[in-house]
């Protein structure tokens, strides 16, 4: 299985302006980081009209509690291509509903890394998003230890850092950096 239909950059939107640029651009997959519950349905409908697949960060939807009921609502009514979350209950509900489940983990220190391994063993997500994504040897370690595809995100600022993360085994890189989105978007066709 090729992750995200071979797309190696997952542009991430923190605003409506970025969201619109993503759905009008060459990428098939995109990430919606911050939004309001009242905007979700129209955003997903708009993305579908453009043939885009949106991975929604469930923890960052304003006006929606971060629990399994919220995840059920998102899976049944909003129907994104995937859900991203730090919470086990959301990941488990997404998997149960057949939605791509992306476990986001923050690797601040050795303790956080070990806790993340325990969480991932419990949830068995489809992907693990590792933040920060600028630690190549940790990306390789998490990939090897879990056997789950890795998405690198956070603090990746240059094309070289993107290439390094991909080179050590990341299946994709998330970025909200407009320059990186444009740079790598040039290699895609509309």
Coordinates of C-alpha atoms in Angstrom, one line a residue:
X1 CA 0.0 0.0 0.0
X2 CA 1.4 3.4 -1.0
X3 CA 0.7 6.0 1.7
X4 CA -1.5 8.9 0.5
X5 CA -1.4 7.7 -3.1
X6 CA 2.3 8.5 -3.2
X7 CA 2.0 12.1 -1.9
X8 CA 5.0 12.8 0.3
X9 CA 4.0 16.3 1.5
X10 CA 0.7 16.8 3.4
X11 CA 0.0 20.5 3.3
X12 CA -1.6 21.6 6.6
X13 CA -4.0 24.5 6.9
X14 CA -4.3 26.7 10.0
X15 CA -6.7 29.2 8.4
X16 CA -9.4 29.3 5.7
X17 CA -7.0 31.1 3.4
X18 CA -4.6 28.1 3.6
X19 CA -7.4 25.6 3.3
X20 CA -8.6 27.3 0.1
X21 CA -5.1 27.3 -1.3
X22 CA -4.8 23.6 -0.6
X23 CA -8.1 22.6 -2.2
X24 CA -7.3 24.7 -5.2
X25 CA -3.7 23.4 -5.5
X26 CA -2.1 20.3 -6.8
X27 CA -2.2 18.1 -3.7
X28 CA -4.9 15.5 -3.3
X29 CA -4.4 15.1 0.5
X30 CA -4.4 18.0 3.0
X31 CA -4.6 18.4 6.7
X32 CA -7.0 20.8 8.5
X33 CA -5.4 21.8 11.8
X34 CA -7.7 24.5 13.3
X35 CA -11.3 25.1 12.5
X36 CA -14.7 25.7 14.1
X37 CA -17.4 23.0 14.2
X38 CA -19.8 25.3 12.3
X39 CA -17.4 25.4 9.3
X40 CA -16.7 21.7 9.1
X41 CA -19.5 20.5 6.8
X42 CA -19.1 23.2 4.3
X43 CA -15.3 22.8 4.2
X44 CA -15.6 19.1 3.7
X45 CA -18.2 19.6 1.0
X46 CA -16.0 22.1 -0.8
X47 CA -13.0 19.7 -0.5
X48 CA -15.0 16.9 -2.1
X49 CA -16.1 19.1 -5.0
X50 CA -12.4 19.7 -5.7
X51 CA -11.6 15.9 -5.3
X52 CA -9.6 16.5 -2.2
X53 CA -9.1 14.2 0.8
X54 CA -8.9 16.0 4.1
X55 CA -7.2 14.7 7.2
X56 CA -8.8 16.4 10.2
X57 CA -7.1 17.2 13.4
X58 CA -9.9 16.2 15.8
X59 CA -8.3 17.8 18.9
X60 CA -8.2 21.2 17.2
X61 CA -11.9 21.5 16.2
X62 CA -13.2 24.4 18.3
X63 CA -16.7 23.8 19.8
X64 CA -16.2 20.1 19.8
X65 CA -15.2 18.0 22.9
X66 CA -12.2 15.7 22.3
X67 CA -13.9 12.3 23.1
X68 CA -15.2 9.2 21.4
X69 CA -18.6 10.8 20.9
X70 CA -17.0 13.7 19.0
X71 CA -15.0 11.2 17.0
X72 CA -18.2 9.2 16.1
X73 CA -19.9 12.5 15.0
X74 CA -16.9 13.3 12.8
X75 CA -16.7 9.9 11.3
X76 CA -20.4 9.5 10.6
X77 CA -21.4 13.1 9.6
X78 CA -18.3 14.9 8.5
X79 CA -16.5 11.9 7.0
X80 CA -12.9 13.2 6.6
X81 CA -10.3 10.9 4.9
X82 CA -8.7 10.6 8.3
X83 CA -8.6 11.8 11.9
X84 CA -5.5 13.0 13.7
X85 CA -5.5 13.0 17.4
X86 CA -3.3 12.6 20.5
X87 CA -6.2 10.8 22.2
X88 CA -6.6 7.0 22.2
X89 CA -10.4 7.0 22.2
X90 CA -10.5 9.1 19.0
X91 CA -8.0 6.9 17.3
X92 CA -9.9 3.7 18.3
X93 CA -13.2 5.2 17.1
X94 CA -11.7 6.2 13.8
X95 CA -10.4 2.7 13.2
X96 CA -13.7 1.2 14.2
X97 CA -15.5 3.4 11.7
X98 CA -13.0 2.7 8.8
X99 CA -11.5 6.2 8.8
X100 CA -7.7 6.5 8.6
X101 CA -6.4 6.9 12.1
X102 CA -3.3 9.0 12.8
X103 CA -1.9 9.0 16.3
X104 CA -0.1 12.3 17.0
X105 CA 2.8 12.0 19.5
X106 CA 5.0 14.7 20.9
X107 CA 8.5 13.5 21.6
X108 CA 9.8 15.9 24.2
X109 CA 12.1 13.5 26.0
X110 CA 12.8 9.8 26.7
X111 CA 9.8 9.5 29.0
X112 CA 7.5 10.9 26.4
X113 CA 8.9 8.5 23.8
X114 CA 8.3 5.5 26.0
X115 CA 4.8 6.7 26.8
X116 CA 4.1 7.1 23.1
X117 CA 5.2 3.5 22.4
X118 CA 2.7 2.3 25.1
X119 CA 0.0 4.5 23.5
X120 CA 0.7 3.2 20.0
X121 CA 0.7 -0.4 21.2
X122 CA -2.8 0.2 22.6
X123 CA -4.3 2.1 19.7
X124 CA -2.5 0.5 16.7
X125 CA -3.1 3.5 14.4
X126 CA -2.7 3.5 10.7
X127 CA 0.0 6.2 10.9
X128 CA 2.0 7.9 13.7
X129 CA 2.6 11.6 13.3
X130 CA 5.9 12.3 15.1
X131 CA 6.5 15.9 16.4
X132 CA 8.9 17.4 16.1
X133 CA 9.8 16.0 12.8
X134 CA 13.4 17.2 12.6
X135 CA 14.9 14.3 14.6
X136 CA 15.9 11.8 11.9
X137 CA 17.2 9.1 14.1
X138 CA 14.0 9.1 16.2
X139 CA 11.8 8.9 13.1
X140 CA 13.8 5.8 12.1
X141 CA 13.6 4.3 15.6
X142 CA 9.9 4.8 15.9
X143 CA 9.3 3.3 12.5
X144 CA 11.5 0.3 13.2
X145 CA 10.1 -0.3 16.7
X146 CA 6.4 0.0 15.8
X147 CA 6.2 -1.1 12.2
X148 CA 3.7 1.6 11.6
X149 CA 4.2 4.3 8.9
X150 CA 5.5 7.6 10.2
X151 CA 4.4 11.1 9.3
X152 CA 7.0 13.7 10.3
X153 CA 5.7 17.1 11.4
X154 CA 6.6 20.2 13.3
X155 CA 9.6 22.5 13.0
X156 CA 10.5 21.3 9.5
X157 CA 11.4 24.5 7.7
X158 CA 13.6 23.6 4.6
X159 CA 13.4 21.3 1.6
X160 CA 16.5 19.6 3.0
X161 CA 14.8 18.8 6.3
X162 CA 11.8 17.4 4.4
X163 CA 14.2 15.2 2.3
X164 CA 16.0 14.1 5.4
X165 CA 12.8 13.0 7.2
X166 CA 11.7 11.1 4.1
X167 CA 15.1 9.6 3.6
X168 CA 15.1 8.0 7.1
X169 CA 11.7 6.4 6.5
X170 CA 8.9 8.9 7.0
X171 CA 6.0 8.1 4.7
X172 CA 5.1 11.7 4.5
X173 CA 5.8 15.2 6.0
X174 CA 3.1 17.5 7.3
X175 CA 3.8 21.2 6.9
X176 CA 1.9 24.5 7.2
X177 CA 4.9 26.3 5.7
X178 CA 3.6 28.0 2.6
X179 CA 7.1 28.1 1.0
X180 CA 7.5 24.3 1.4
X181 CA 4.0 23.6 0.2
X182 CA 4.7 25.6 -3.0
X183 CA 8.2 24.2 -3.5
X184 CA 7.0 20.6 -3.4
X185 CA 3.7 21.3 -5.2
X186 CA 5.7 22.2 -8.3
X187 CA 6.5 18.6 -8.8
X188 CA 2.8 17.6 -8.8
X189 CA 0.5 17.9 -11.7
X190 CA -3.0 19.3 -11.5

